[in-house]
CSV table of C-alpha atoms and ligand atoms in Angstrom, one decimal:
chain,number,residue,atom,x,y,z
C,1,MET,CA,3.5,-23.2,-13.8
C,2,SER,CA,4.2,-25.3,-10.6
C,3,GLY,CA,1.3,-26.4,-8.5
C,4,ASN,CA,2.1,-23.6,-6.1
C,5,GLN,CA,1.9,-20.9,-8.8
C,6,ASP,CA,-1.4,-22.3,-9.9
C,7,LEU,CA,-2.8,-22.2,-6.4
C,8,LEU,CA,-1.6,-18.6,-5.8
C,9,GLN,CA,-3.2,-17.4,-9.1
C,10,ARG,CA,-6.5,-19.2,-8.3
C,11,SER,CA,-6.5,-17.6,-4.8
C,12,LEU,CA,-5.9,-14.1,-6.3
C,13,ASN,CA,-8.8,-14.7,-8.8
C,14,SER,CA,-11.3,-16.1,-6.3
C,15,VAL,CA,-10.4,-15.0,-2.7
C,16,TRP,CA,-10.6,-11.4,-1.5
C,17,HIS,CA,-8.0,-11.5,1.2
C,18,PRO,CA,-8.6,-9.6,4.5
C,19,CYS,CA,-6.8,-6.4,5.5
C,20,THR,CA,-5.1,-6.2,2.1
C,21,GLN,CA,-4.9,-3.9,-0.9
C,22,MET,CA,-5.1,-6.8,-3.4
C,23,LYS,CA,-3.1,-4.9,-6.0
C,24,HIS,CA,0.0,-5.2,-3.7
C,25,HIS,CA,0.0,-8.9,-4.4
C,26,GLU,CA,1.4,-8.0,-7.9
C,27,ARG,CA,4.6,-7.5,-6.0
C,28,TYR,CA,4.3,-9.5,-2.8
C,29,PRO,CA,3.2,-13.1,-3.4
C,30,LEU,CA,0.8,-14.9,-1.2
C,31,VAL,CA,2.2,-17.8,1.0
C,32,PRO,CA,0.4,-21.1,0.3
C,33,ILE,CA,0.3,-23.1,3.6
C,34,SER,CA,-0.5,-26.7,3.6
C,35,ARG,CA,0.0,-27.8,7.2
C,36,GLY,CA,1.1,-26.7,10.7
C,37,GLU,CA,3.0,-28.4,13.4
C,38,GLY,CA,3.7,-26.9,16.8
C,39,ALA,CA,5.1,-23.3,16.3
C,40,TRP,CA,5.6,-23.9,12.6
C,41,LEU,CA,3.6,-23.4,9.4
C,42,PHE,CA,4.7,-25.3,6.2
C,43,ASP,CA,4.1,-24.1,2.7
C,44,THR,CA,3.2,-26.4,-0.2
C,45,ASP,CA,7.0,-26.8,-1.0
C,46,GLY,CA,7.6,-27.9,2.5
C,47,LYS,CA,9.4,-24.7,3.7
C,48,GLY,CA,8.8,-24.0,7.3
C,49,TYR,CA,7.9,-20.6,8.9
C,50,LEU,CA,8.0,-20.1,12.6
C,51,ASP,CA,4.6,-18.5,13.5
C,52,ALA,CA,5.8,-15.6,15.6
C,53,VAL,CA,2.4,-13.9,15.5
C,54,SER,CA,0.4,-17.0,16.4
C,55,SER,CA,-1.6,-16.7,13.2
C,56,TRP,CA,-3.0,-13.3,14.1
C,57,TRP,CA,-2.9,-13.7,17.8
C,58,VAL,CA,-5.2,-16.7,18.0
C,59,ASN,CA,-2.9,-19.8,18.5
C,60,LEU,CA,-1.8,-20.7,22.0
C,61,PHE,CA,-0.3,-24.1,22.1
C,62,GLY,CA,0.9,-24.6,18.6
C,63,HIS,CA,-0.6,-26.0,15.4
C,64,ASN,CA,-1.8,-29.7,15.3
C,65,GLN,CA,-2.1,-29.7,19.1
C,66,PRO,CA,-3.2,-33.3,20.1
C,67,VAL,CA,-5.4,-32.4,23.1
C,68,ILE,CA,-7.5,-29.8,21.3
C,69,LYS,CA,-7.6,-31.9,18.1
C,70,ASP,CA,-8.8,-35.0,20.0
C,71,ALA,CA,-11.5,-33.0,21.9
C,72,ILE,CA,-12.9,-31.7,18.6
C,73,LYS,CA,-12.8,-35.2,17.1
C,74,ALA,CA,-14.7,-36.6,20.0
C,75,GLN,CA,-17.3,-33.9,19.9
C,76,LEU,CA,-17.7,-34.4,16.1
C,77,ASP,CA,-19.0,-37.9,16.8
C,78,GLN,CA,-21.6,-36.5,19.2
C,79,LEU,CA,-23.1,-33.3,17.9
C,80,GLU,CA,-21.6,-30.8,15.4
C,81,HIS,CA,-24.2,-28.0,16.0
C,82,VAL,CA,-27.6,-27.1,17.4
C,83,MET,CA,-29.1,-23.7,17.7
C,84,LEU,CA,-28.8,-22.1,21.1
C,85,ALA,CA,-32.2,-20.4,21.2
C,86,GLY,CA,-34.5,-22.8,23.1
C,87,PHE,CA,-31.8,-25.5,23.1
C,88,THR,CA,-28.7,-26.2,25.1
C,89,HIS,CA,-25.9,-28.8,25.2
C,90,GLY,CA,-23.1,-30.1,27.5
C,91,PRO,CA,-20.1,-28.2,26.1
C,92,VAL,CA,-21.7,-24.8,26.2
C,93,VAL,CA,-22.8,-25.2,29.8
C,94,GLU,CA,-19.5,-26.6,31.0
C,95,LEU,CA,-17.6,-23.8,29.3
C,96,SER,CA,-19.9,-21.1,30.7
C,97,GLU,CA,-19.5,-22.5,34.2
C,98,LYS,CA,-15.8,-22.7,33.9
C,99,LEU,CA,-15.4,-19.2,32.5
C,100,SER,CA,-17.7,-17.9,35.3
C,101,LEU,CA,-15.4,-19.3,38.0
C,102,LEU,CA,-12.3,-18.0,36.3
C,103,THR,CA,-13.6,-14.4,35.7
C,104,GLY,CA,-16.2,-13.9,38.4
C,105,LEU,CA,-18.7,-13.0,35.7
C,106,GLY,CA,-21.6,-15.4,35.7
C,107,HIS,CA,-23.6,-14.9,32.5
C,108,ALA,CA,-22.1,-15.9,29.2
C,109,PHE,CA,-23.5,-14.7,25.8
C,110,TYR,CA,-21.8,-16.2,22.8
C,111,GLY,CA,-20.8,-14.9,19.3
C,112,SER,CA,-18.5,-16.2,16.7
C,113,ASP,CA,-15.7,-13.6,16.4
C,114,GLY,CA,-14.1,-10.8,18.3
C,115,ALA,CA,-16.0,-8.0,16.6
C,116,SER,CA,-19.3,-9.6,17.3
C,117,ALA,CA,-18.3,-9.8,21.0
C,118,THR,CA,-17.7,-6.1,21.0
C,119,GLU,CA,-21.1,-5.5,19.4
C,120,ILE,CA,-22.8,-7.6,22.0
C,121,ALA,CA,-21.1,-5.8,24.9
C,122,LEU,CA,-21.9,-2.3,23.4
C,123,LYS,CA,-25.5,-3.2,22.7
C,124,MET,CA,-26.0,-4.8,26.1
C,125,SER,CA,-24.6,-1.8,27.9
C,126,PHE,CA,-26.8,0.6,26.0
C,127,HIS,CA,-29.9,-1.6,26.5
C,128,TYR,CA,-29.1,-2.0,30.2
C,129,TRP,CA,-29.3,1.7,30.8
C,130,ARG,CA,-32.6,1.8,28.8
C,131,ASN,CA,-34.1,-1.0,30.8
C,132,ILE,CA,-33.3,0.6,34.1
C,133,GLY,CA,-34.8,3.9,33.1
C,134,GLN,CA,-31.7,5.9,32.1
C,135,PRO,CA,-32.2,6.1,28.4
C,136,LYS,CA,-29.9,9.1,28.0
C,137,LYS,CA,-26.8,7.0,28.7
C,138,THR,CA,-26.1,6.1,25.1
C,139,LYS,CA,-22.5,7.0,24.3
C,140,PHE,CA,-19.3,5.1,24.4
C,141,ILE,CA,-15.7,6.1,25.1
C,142,SER,CA,-12.5,4.2,24.3
C,143,LEU,CA,-8.7,4.9,24.4
C,144,GLN,CA,-6.8,6.7,21.7
C,145,ASN,CA,-5.3,4.1,19.2
C,146,SER,CA,-7.7,1.4,20.5
C,147,TYR,CA,-8.8,-1.5,18.4
C,148,HIS,CA,-12.0,-3.4,19.1
C,149,GLY,CA,-12.9,-4.9,15.7
C,150,GLU,CA,-14.2,-3.6,12.4
C,151,THR,CA,-17.9,-4.1,12.1
C,152,LEU,CA,-19.7,-0.7,12.3
C,153,GLY,CA,-20.4,-0.6,16.0
C,154,ALA,CA,-16.9,-2.0,16.9
C,155,LEU,CA,-15.3,0.4,14.5
C,156,SER,CA,-16.9,3.4,16.2
C,157,VAL,CA,-14.9,2.7,19.3
C,158,THR,CA,-11.8,1.6,17.3
C,159,ASP,CA,-9.3,4.5,16.8
C,160,VAL,CA,-7.1,3.4,13.9
C,161,ALA,CA,-7.3,5.9,11.1
C,162,ILE,CA,-6.6,3.6,8.2
C,163,PHE,CA,-9.5,1.3,9.2
C,164,LYS,CA,-11.9,4.0,10.3
C,165,ASP,CA,-11.7,7.2,8.3
C,166,THR,CA,-13.3,6.0,5.1
C,167,TYR,CA,-16.4,4.8,7.0
C,168,ALA,CA,-16.7,7.9,9.2
C,169,PRO,CA,-20.1,8.9,7.9
C,170,LEU,CA,-21.5,5.5,8.8
C,171,ILE,CA,-20.3,5.2,12.4
C,172,LEU,CA,-21.4,6.3,15.9
C,173,GLN,CA,-19.7,9.2,17.5
C,174,SER,CA,-17.5,8.2,20.4
C,175,ALA,CA,-14.8,10.0,22.3
C,176,GLN,CA,-11.2,8.8,22.8
C,177,MET,CA,-9.4,9.3,26.1
C,178,PRO,CA,-5.6,9.7,26.3
C,179,SER,CA,-3.9,6.4,26.0
C,180,PRO,CA,-1.7,5.4,29.0
C,181,ASP,CA,0.7,3.9,26.3
C,182,SER,CA,4.0,4.2,28.2
C,183,ARG,CA,5.9,5.1,25.1
C,184,LEU,CA,4.1,8.5,25.4
C,185,ALA,CA,5.4,9.2,29.0
C,186,GLU,CA,7.5,12.3,29.5
C,187,ALA,CA,11.2,11.8,29.9
C,188,GLY,CA,11.8,10.8,33.5
C,189,GLU,CA,8.1,10.1,34.2
C,190,SER,CA,7.5,6.5,35.4
C,191,GLU,CA,5.0,4.2,33.6
C,192,GLU,CA,2.8,4.3,36.7
C,193,ALA,CA,2.9,8.1,37.1
C,194,PHE,CA,2.0,8.5,33.4
C,195,ALA,CA,-0.9,6.0,33.7
C,196,LEU,CA,-2.3,8.0,36.7
C,197,ARG,CA,-2.0,11.2,34.7
C,198,CYS,CA,-4.0,9.7,31.8
C,199,ALA,CA,-6.6,8.4,34.4
C,200,GLU,CA,-7.0,12.0,35.6
C,201,ALA,CA,-8.0,13.0,32.1
C,202,LEU,CA,-10.5,10.2,32.0
C,203,GLU,CA,-12.0,11.4,35.3
C,204,ILE,CA,-12.3,14.9,34.0
C,205,TYR,CA,-14.2,13.7,30.9
C,206,ALA,CA,-16.4,11.3,32.9
C,207,ALA,CA,-17.3,14.0,35.4
C,208,GLU,CA,-18.5,16.3,32.6
C,209,HIS,CA,-20.2,13.7,30.4
C,210,HIS,CA,-21.4,10.8,32.6
C,211,ALA,CA,-25.1,11.5,32.2
C,212,GLU,CA,-24.8,10.5,28.5
C,213,LEU,CA,-22.1,7.8,28.9
C,214,ALA,CA,-23.0,4.1,28.7
C,215,ALA,CA,-19.6,2.4,28.8
C,216,PHE,CA,-15.8,2.8,28.6
C,217,ILE,CA,-14.3,0.0,26.5
C,218,ILE,CA,-10.6,-0.8,26.9
C,219,GLU,CA,-7.9,-3.3,25.9
C,220,PRO,CA,-6.4,-4.3,29.3
C,221,LEU,CA,-2.6,-3.8,29.6
C,222,VAL,CA,-1.7,-4.1,25.9
C,223,GLN,CA,-3.3,-2.2,23.0
C,224,GLY,CA,-2.4,-4.7,20.3
C,225,ALA,CA,-3.2,-3.0,17.0
C,226,ALA,CA,-1.7,0.3,18.3
C,227,GLY,CA,1.7,-1.4,18.0
C,228,MET,CA,1.7,-3.4,21.2
C,229,ALA,CA,1.3,-0.3,23.4
C,230,MET,CA,1.7,-1.4,27.0
C,231,TYR,CA,0.7,0.4,30.1
C,232,HIS,CA,0.7,0.1,33.9
C,233,PRO,CA,-2.1,-1.9,35.5
C,234,VAL,CA,-2.8,1.0,37.9
C,235,TYR,CA,-4.8,2.5,35.0
C,236,LEU,CA,-7.3,-0.3,35.1
C,237,ARG,CA,-7.8,0.1,38.8
C,238,ARG,CA,-8.3,3.9,38.5
C,239,ALA,CA,-10.6,3.4,35.5
C,240,ARG,CA,-12.8,1.1,37.6
C,241,GLU,CA,-13.0,3.6,40.4
C,242,ILE,CA,-14.0,6.3,38.0
C,243,CYS,CA,-16.6,4.1,36.3
C,244,ASP,CA,-18.0,3.3,39.7
C,245,ARG,CA,-18.1,6.9,40.8
C,246,TYR,CA,-19.9,8.1,37.6
C,247,ASN,CA,-22.1,5.0,36.8
C,248,ILE,CA,-20.4,4.0,33.6
C,249,HIS,CA,-19.9,0.4,32.5
C,250,LEU,CA,-16.4,-0.9,32.0
C,251,ILE,CA,-16.0,-3.3,29.1
C,252,ALA,CA,-12.7,-5.2,29.1
C,253,ASP,CA,-11.8,-6.3,25.6
C,254,GLU,CA,-9.6,-9.3,26.4
C,255,ILE,CA,-10.0,-10.7,22.9
C,256,ALA,CA,-6.2,-10.5,22.3
C,257,VAL,CA,-4.8,-10.4,25.8
C,258,GLY,CA,-6.9,-13.2,27.4
C,259,PHE,CA,-5.8,-16.8,28.0
C,260,GLY,CA,-2.4,-16.2,29.4
C,261,ARG,CA,-1.0,-13.9,26.8
C,262,THR,CA,0.1,-11.2,29.2
C,263,GLY,CA,1.4,-13.5,31.9
C,264,THR,CA,-1.8,-14.1,33.9
C,265,LEU,CA,-4.9,-16.0,32.6
C,266,PHE,CA,-6.6,-12.7,32.1
C,267,ALA,CA,-4.9,-9.3,31.8
C,268,CYS,CA,-7.3,-7.6,34.3
C,269,GLU,CA,-6.0,-9.9,37.0
C,270,GLN,CA,-2.8,-7.8,37.1
C,271,ALA,CA,-4.7,-4.9,38.5
C,272,GLY,CA,-5.4,-7.2,41.5
C,273,GLY,CA,-8.2,-9.7,42.0
C,274,LYS,CA,-10.5,-11.2,39.3
C,275,VAL,CA,-11.7,-9.9,36.0
C,276,SER,CA,-15.0,-9.0,37.8
C,277,ASP,CA,-13.1,-6.6,40.1
C,278,ILE,CA,-12.4,-4.5,37.1
C,279,ALA,CA,-15.0,-5.2,34.4
C,280,ASP,CA,-18.8,-5.2,34.1
C,281,PHE,CA,-18.3,-7.0,30.8
C,282,VAL,CA,-15.4,-9.0,29.4
C,283,CYS,CA,-15.1,-9.9,25.7
C,284,LEU,CA,-13.1,-13.1,24.9
C,285,SER,CA,-12.3,-14.7,21.6
C,286,LYS,CA,-9.0,-15.4,19.6
C,287,GLY,CA,-7.1,-17.8,22.0
C,288,ILE,CA,-10.3,-19.1,23.6
C,289,THR,CA,-10.2,-22.2,21.3
C,290,GLY,CA,-6.4,-22.3,21.2
C,291,GLY,CA,-6.7,-20.9,17.6
C,292,TYR,CA,-8.8,-23.8,16.3
C,293,LEU,CA,-12.3,-22.5,15.7
C,294,PRO,CA,-14.1,-19.2,15.7
C,295,LEU,CA,-15.8,-18.5,19.0
C,296,SER,CA,-16.4,-15.5,21.1
C,297,VAL,CA,-18.2,-14.8,24.4
C,298,VAL,CA,-19.2,-11.8,26.5
C,299,LEU,CA,-19.4,-12.5,30.2
C,300,THR,CA,-21.3,-10.1,32.5
C,301,THR,CA,-22.6,-9.5,36.0
C,302,ASP,CA,-25.8,-10.6,37.8
C,303,ASP,CA,-26.8,-6.9,37.9
C,304,VAL,CA,-26.7,-6.6,34.1
C,305,TYR,CA,-28.4,-9.9,33.6
C,306,GLN,CA,-31.3,-9.0,36.0
C,307,ALA,CA,-32.0,-5.8,34.2
C,308,PHE,CA,-33.0,-7.8,31.1
C,309,TYR,CA,-35.0,-10.4,33.1
C,310,HIS,CA,-38.6,-9.4,32.6
C,311,ASP,CA,-42.1,-10.5,31.3
C,312,GLN,CA,-41.7,-8.1,28.4
C,313,THR,CA,-40.0,-9.7,25.4
C,314,ALA,CA,-38.4,-6.4,24.2
C,315,LYS,CA,-36.6,-6.0,27.5
C,316,GLY,CA,-34.7,-9.2,26.8
C,317,PHE,CA,-31.5,-9.2,24.8
C,318,LEU,CA,-32.7,-10.4,21.4
C,319,HIS,CA,-29.4,-10.4,19.7
C,320,SER,CA,-28.3,-13.6,17.9
C,321,HIS,CA,-25.8,-15.3,15.6
C,322,SER,CA,-26.4,-18.6,13.7
C,323,TYR,CA,-23.4,-20.4,15.2
C,324,THR,CA,-23.8,-19.0,18.7
C,325,GLY,CA,-22.2,-21.5,21.2
C,326,ASN,CA,-21.2,-24.0,18.6
C,327,PRO,CA,-20.4,-27.3,20.3
C,328,LEU,CA,-17.2,-28.1,18.3
C,329,ALA,CA,-15.8,-24.6,19.2
C,330,CYS,CA,-16.9,-25.0,22.8
C,331,SER,CA,-15.1,-28.4,23.0
C,332,ALA,CA,-11.9,-26.8,21.7
C,333,ALA,CA,-12.3,-24.1,24.3
C,334,LEU,CA,-12.7,-26.7,27.1
C,335,ALA,CA,-9.6,-28.5,25.9
C,336,THR,CA,-7.7,-25.2,25.9
C,337,LEU,CA,-8.8,-24.6,29.6
C,338,LYS,CA,-7.8,-28.2,30.4
C,339,LEU,CA,-4.3,-27.5,29.1
C,340,PHE,CA,-4.1,-24.6,31.5
C,341,GLU,CA,-5.3,-26.8,34.3
C,342,THR,CA,-3.0,-29.8,33.6
C,343,THR,CA,0.2,-28.1,32.6
C,344,ASN,CA,2.2,-25.2,34.1
C,345,VAL,CA,1.5,-23.0,31.2
C,346,LEU,CA,2.0,-19.6,32.9
C,347,GLY,CA,5.1,-20.8,34.7
C,348,ASN,CA,6.7,-22.1,31.6
C,349,ASN,CA,5.8,-19.0,29.7
C,350,GLN,CA,7.6,-16.9,32.3
C,351,LYS,CA,10.8,-18.7,31.5
C,352,THR,CA,10.3,-18.4,27.7
C,353,ALA,CA,9.5,-14.7,28.1
C,354,GLN,CA,12.7,-14.1,30.1
C,355,GLN,CA,14.8,-15.6,27.3
C,356,LEU,CA,13.0,-13.6,24.7
C,357,LEU,CA,13.6,-10.3,26.6
C,358,ALA,CA,17.2,-11.1,27.2
C,359,ALA,CA,17.7,-11.8,23.5
C,360,VAL,CA,16.2,-8.5,22.5
C,361,GLN,CA,18.3,-6.6,25.1
C,362,ALA,CA,21.4,-8.3,23.6
C,363,TYR,CA,20.7,-7.2,20.0
C,364,ASP,CA,23.2,-4.8,18.5
C,365,LEU,CA,20.6,-2.9,16.6
C,366,PRO,CA,19.1,0.7,16.9
C,367,LEU,CA,16.1,-0.2,19.0
C,368,GLY,CA,13.9,1.8,21.4
C,369,HIS,CA,11.1,1.1,23.9
C,370,ILE,CA,12.0,-2.5,24.5
C,371,ARG,CA,9.0,-3.9,26.4
C,372,GLN,CA,7.2,-7.0,27.4
C,373,ARG,CA,4.0,-8.2,29.0
C,374,GLY,CA,4.1,-12.0,29.4
C,375,MET,CA,4.3,-13.6,26.0
C,376,ILE,CA,4.2,-10.3,24.1
C,377,THR,CA,7.6,-8.8,23.4
C,378,ALA,CA,7.9,-5.6,21.4
C,379,PHE,CA,10.4,-2.9,20.4
C,380,GLU,CA,10.7,0.0,18.0
C,381,VAL,CA,13.3,-0.1,15.2
C,382,GLU,CA,14.9,3.3,14.4
C,383,THR,CA,15.0,3.3,10.6
C,384,SER,CA,14.4,5.8,7.8
C,385,ASN,CA,12.8,3.2,5.6
C,386,PRO,CA,9.1,4.3,5.3
C,387,GLN,CA,8.3,0.7,4.1
C,388,PHE,CA,10.1,-1.0,6.9
C,389,ALA,CA,7.1,-3.1,8.0
C,390,GLN,CA,6.5,-4.6,4.6
C,391,HIS,CA,10.2,-5.1,3.9
C,392,CYS,CA,10.8,-6.7,7.3
C,393,TYR,CA,7.8,-9.0,6.8
C,394,THR,CA,9.1,-10.1,3.4
C,395,ALA,CA,12.7,-10.6,4.6
C,396,ALA,CA,11.5,-12.6,7.6
C,397,LEU,CA,9.5,-14.9,5.3
C,398,ARG,CA,12.7,-15.6,3.3
C,399,HIS,CA,14.4,-16.7,6.6
C,400,GLY,CA,11.6,-19.0,7.7
C,401,LEU,CA,9.8,-16.7,10.0
C,402,LEU,CA,6.2,-15.2,10.1
C,403,LEU,CA,6.6,-11.7,11.6
C,404,ARG,CA,4.2,-8.8,11.0
C,405,PRO,CA,5.7,-5.5,12.2
C,406,ILE,CA,3.2,-2.7,12.8
C,407,ALA,CA,4.9,0.4,11.3
C,408,ASN,CA,8.3,0.5,13.1
C,409,THR,CA,7.2,-1.8,15.9
C,410,VAL,CA,8.5,-5.3,15.7
C,411,TYR,CA,6.7,-7.7,18.1
C,412,TRP,CA,6.7,-11.4,19.0
C,413,MET,CA,3.5,-13.0,20.1
C,414,PRO,CA,4.4,-16.7,19.5
C,415,PRO,CA,2.6,-19.9,20.5
C,416,TYR,CA,3.5,-20.9,24.0
C,417,CYS,CA,5.3,-24.1,22.9
C,418,LEU,CA,8.6,-22.7,21.7
C,419,ASN,CA,11.7,-24.8,22.5
C,420,ALA,CA,15.2,-23.6,22.8
C,421,ALA,CA,16.1,-24.2,19.2
C,422,GLU,CA,12.9,-22.3,18.1
C,423,ILE,CA,13.7,-19.4,20.4
C,424,ASP,CA,17.1,-19.3,18.8
C,425,HIS,CA,15.7,-19.3,15.3
C,426,LEU,CA,13.2,-16.6,16.2
C,427,VAL,CA,15.9,-14.4,17.6
C,428,GLN,CA,18.4,-14.9,14.8
C,429,SER,CA,15.9,-14.6,11.9
C,430,THR,CA,14.4,-11.5,13.4
C,431,GLN,CA,17.8,-9.9,13.6
C,432,THR,CA,18.6,-10.8,10.0
C,433,ALA,CA,15.2,-9.6,8.7
C,434,ILE,CA,15.6,-6.2,10.6
C,435,LEU,CA,19.1,-5.7,9.2
C,436,GLU,CA,18.0,-6.5,5.7
C,437,SER,CA,15.1,-4.0,5.8
C,438,MET,CA,16.6,-1.0,7.7
C,439,ALA,CA,17.8,0.7,4.6
C,440,CYS,CA,15.4,2.0,1.9
C,441,SER,CA,15.3,-0.2,-1.1
O,501,LIG,C1,-8.7,-9.1,17.0
O,501,LIG,C2,-9.4,-8.1,18.0
O,501,LIG,C3,-10.8,-7.8,17.9
O,501,LIG,C4,-11.6,-8.3,16.8
O,501,LIG,O1,-11.7,-9.7,16.7
O,501,LIG,P1,-12.1,-10.4,15.3
O,501,LIG,O2,-12.3,-11.8,15.6
O,501,LIG,O3,-11.0,-10.1,14.4
O,501,LIG,O4,-13.4,-9.7,14.8
O,501,LIG,C5,-11.3,-7.0,18.9
O,501,LIG,N1,-10.5,-6.5,19.9
O,501,LIG,C6,-9.2,-6.8,20.0
O,501,LIG,C7,-8.4,-6.3,21.1
O,501,LIG,C8,-8.6,-7.6,19.0
O,501,LIG,O5,-7.3,-7.8,19.1
């Protein structure tokens, strides 16, 4: 047994891997990674894989990024952690102030991962209505095919059958509104007209049920786990108007789309204005630390904050996580924001995105619904292979590329640091992997 084989076997014996039927690893080997550099991951044999999914959508500026790494090292010499109840520290204050300026939402509540941010936003919204004397507003709505995380509360607003159905008896009832996913538009109907038609359905539901509705939670512009479903920003504007009219909170889940991913710092900005013009709550995680450390935050309004500010303890938001506001994670987040301030990230991404889109358009492959929002590029592959996603993933690995298609959707969500040679590798290896996995085998 080579060293690798030994590591793989020990991993299978001791590590229960996420989002995996472990038995499938009898056929599909794990990939043992020993280091990362820029857009690349290297396995223990030194083979490189271009990380086209940014390590599950978290990495922004590449692996082994010097600015973020140095910030964490400097913080490590000062303070690794202190609890945030009753205590505070520089990095968490500075980060909260910066995020407040960038989003227009001035009160930051921290968690450690995306799902806990969703939980925090749902609990806060529910508790807000209780605190202001509207205890009947207890229900949540989300979009069809939405994804907001997999803890029980988050799962109740997630609409992905494979993650949800087994746990149905455990989770809250919530209603799903028609998704403005432009793939579902009628022939000849514009993306915008379709989004407006879906917003009408939302309005009809809200008009009937608002007395019991606490919040509408939504992934702005791109529903990631739905297969990079993209929609017109007018939907966000209309959703805001509807939520205003019927007194419903709007929770923007920017966990995947925040931090430049869709072409603006936050996706809500594409509906015009700041995040606070669309959302009562915004959930941020994933890219917030550039992909370095787990951190999440929910930012909300003065109005929400004031509803909890009271002499009575129980009117406060008593939720907590042990690593809330971890200083190392906050220092990585501050370095991430510094990179946005000191380099023309969004401008450079625009050029990269144009090249990626042009490359897909030039493919001689049976593709449909070619689409792009900023640094997310996606398309459907017309194939009769029911195992296309798995086969394409495996073929891509052979060709030095980490690609994780969702059903027949192939998408690129790479780190922002791709150079010309890397774009070329991405485009060529993706084409080869698709060709090798189109037929059943
Ligand atoms: C990943 C994701 C989550 C959950 O975040 P975790 O850190 O995996 O718990 C929630 N919402 C969206 C939109 C996501 O992409």
